[in-house]
Amino acid sequence: MTDSTPASSFSSNGRQNKFGLLFYIALLVAGLAGNYFRFPIFLNIDFLFGSIFAMLALQFFGVWRGVLAAAIIAGYTWHLWNHPYAIIIMTAEAAIVGGLAYRRKIDLVLAGTIFWLIVGIPMVYLFYHVVMHTPISSTLIVMTKQAVNGISNILIARLIFTAYLLKKKIPLISLREIISNLLAFFVLCPALLMLGISSRNDFSEVELSIRASLTQDNLRVTESLESWLRERKNSITTLAAIAAKLPASQMQSRLEQAQASDYNFARISQQDRNAISTAFSPLYDELGNSNIGRSFADRPFIPELKQTLRPMLSEVIMGKVGVPKPRVLMLAPIVSHGEYDGYVAGTLDFEHIKELLEIFSGSQNLRYTLLDKFGHIITTNCSDYKILSPFAREKGTLIKLEEGISQWIPTLPDNISIMERWKKSFYVVESKIGNPAEWKLILEQPVAPFQKTLYDRYSKRLVLLFLLLLSSLAVAYLVGRRISKTTNELSRLTKDMPERLPLNDSFTWPQSGVLETSHLIMNFREMAKALTAVFEETRHINSGLEQQVAERTKELRQAMEAADAANLAKSRFLSIVAHEFHTPLGLLTVSTDILDRYWDRLDENSRTIQHEQIRSAARQMSHLVNSVYAFNREETTPANSISELSDISALCQTIADEVYTVWSSDHDFKISIQPECGTFMINRTQFRRMLENLLTNAFRFTPSGGTISLDVTRQSNHLLIEISDTGIGIPEVDQQRIFEAFYRGTNIEARNGLGLGLSIVHEALQQLNGSITLTSKAGKGTTFRVDLPIGIASAKEENIQ
């Protein structure tokens, strides 16, 4: 500052004292309003303008009244930021800046810059990171933001005070300071505005992305749960309809069959009108107690079931059967002649629901909670909630947003940075599940992972802005000195002009006005070049940030595509399994119904035919189950590498007889096994899988009357196996992919099965170090040739065999 005392004449008389007091109060009110009407940059990071008026009070009324004004104005930040440390920092700023300006005769803006570099930034680090334990990334943002905010406010306050001095014309202020402050101001304002706009745009994009992702995840989870409940409801409703027509003694096998066919039911039971169990699957609980004859008359859902006579989901209850666990039941009333006659209950296995929810929540860190119709928790992945207890969040605020999404913001205790509020918040979406809506699904997306990404980006921008501010101040100071030097030279030349003109002294005159303008233009041009370079650097950094965002978006998209592919594969697997089980299961159901209803009317031959159909369907289902089990075991368990000494001729004959027994019809089955095949060490399990699946495929895909042959020979240290059939054959377009899991070829209508048999063969041959080739022609048949390397057994081993 150029003057050593405050520029106030408010103490000369009583009227001026009164006006000075009112003006001082007005500055306090304006400072509080400046902190209230803040300029948000991003999240809870705002630019405050209150210290502008504290610095004006310091310049108008002196250091101590300026310090008092800073303390009062900064008091609002306690309410705004939930801690008192900003008051200490801003009060210290007014005291130190005022001391440097009035005692050390340092420019006010330069004094503010010195304070923030040496005192202010370390104080922010101490209070935020050390005292309040704010993460270092957040602390860096606060340090940089408050330094930029503080220096900017001092600069604005000095320009306002300069305008006042220019109007009053007393005291005088240097041209150098005016120009340097104006230059720094016009650099800072656009940069600050660009930072605010770009940062808020980034925040809006991230928020919209969170909402869109949460909405999509909610839709997918809701549809999956609805489908899952609908299937369980259909199963229980069907059993209740059958129970209305059959006595309880005949329902036991039905319940056992239903439970065995749907692993989503932990138990299925039938209760009579007095809620006494008459049929139960399983018959005994895990403690060994019989489940028949148990009373469930105290269950709270029974009155509603009697009244509505409609299927329903029970509330979450503590189970009475076996080890007590929270349970939810799918219920269907047994209605006989229009009256309530008991009910069928399926105890839902929530491990499968949890697996489904985990699939959708794992990649996005989603919190999920499933509630029953009374608001009690059925299942959740939130450690702060307990199953069976009423759902209640900790203290906070739930803000309704668009499209059914809300944002929950916690209430933080004192002495915690306000920045932590958004970090600890999450977006919420709630959905009704069931028909009628009996469950509520709550999905919560924590904000913390997204905040870290934004804070990393914002900290770089703020640091860049801070460096830009320091650079602009330095450049503006040099430019101001240069311009003042030119005006001083002009003043020196014109000072002696009256004396020198009569003497005809020659001297070089600066061009009137034009020369000064030229100097200003040149200096401003240099400033513009410097600023252009800085802004170019800023744009380059922003471009790099945009590229990083694009790369991360691409990675996220790839991860989502991978997750979608996994879901598609799972859906395809379930669809194939369900389709292939449908035919034998339907045949089994029809045949058993015929035998149950028309046993007395059927002759022995008809009964035999129905029994044969039941056995055939059971064999098909057994083969399907074995195929799925074998494939799953190959996929999820380490390969069994144990080899045993085996008589290959006997082993091949045994396997061929077993397959023929299962699939025997009017096929012509020819077996040729060379006796010289001998005895050697081999993995019997993998060998059986390989040969059994090849023979099974040959029988399945060869029409009645066709020919199937098995030839087993030995050449040196190789076992050669050839399996031929006259079946439907494999089109050439499918032969390269026929060993892939679930691939059934282009003639899919003709090729029944899961498409796992040849996949299992391929896996088994990998364990046996063998190879396989095929020759096939559509409609003509197929030949598979297997080549297995074998070791020669010792004489001692052969004797043992």
mmCIF file of C-alpha atoms in Angstrom, residues 175-176 179 480-494 516 519-520:
data_model
loop_
_atom_site.group_PDB
_atom_site.id
_atom_site.type_symbol
_atom_site.label_atom_id
_atom_site.label_comp_id
_atom_site.label_asym_id
_atom_site.label_seq_id
_atom_site.Cartn_x
_atom_site.Cartn_y
_atom_site.Cartn_z
ATOM 1 C CA LEU A 175 -0.319 3.596 -11.699
ATOM 2 C CA ARG A 176 1.813 0.468 -11.388
ATOM 3 C CA ILE A 179 -2.416 -1.719 -13.848
ATOM 4 C CA GLY A 480 3.140 -2.354 -14.076
ATOM 5 C CA ARG A 481 6.725 -1.465 -13.309
ATOM 6 C CA ARG A 482 7.544 -1.289 -17.008
ATOM 7 C CA ILE A 483 4.651 1.023 -17.727
ATOM 8 C CA SER A 484 5.476 3.219 -14.721
ATOM 9 C CA LYS A 485 9.078 3.459 -15.928
ATOM 10 C CA THR A 486 7.884 4.814 -19.275
ATOM 11 C CA THR A 487 5.650 7.400 -17.608
ATOM 12 C CA ASN A 488 8.517 8.403 -15.303
ATOM 13 C CA GLU A 489 10.749 9.017 -18.303
ATOM 14 C CA LEU A 490 8.036 11.113 -19.901
ATOM 15 C CA SER A 491 7.656 13.052 -16.650
ATOM 16 C CA ARG A 492 11.408 13.681 -16.517
ATOM 17 C CA LEU A 493 11.524 14.876 -20.126
ATOM 18 C CA THR A 494 8.599 17.248 -19.710
ATOM 19 C CA GLU A 516 2.470 5.489 -24.744
ATOM 20 C CA HIS A 519 4.091 0.734 -25.242
ATOM 21 C CA LEU A 520 0.871 -0.367 -23.608
#
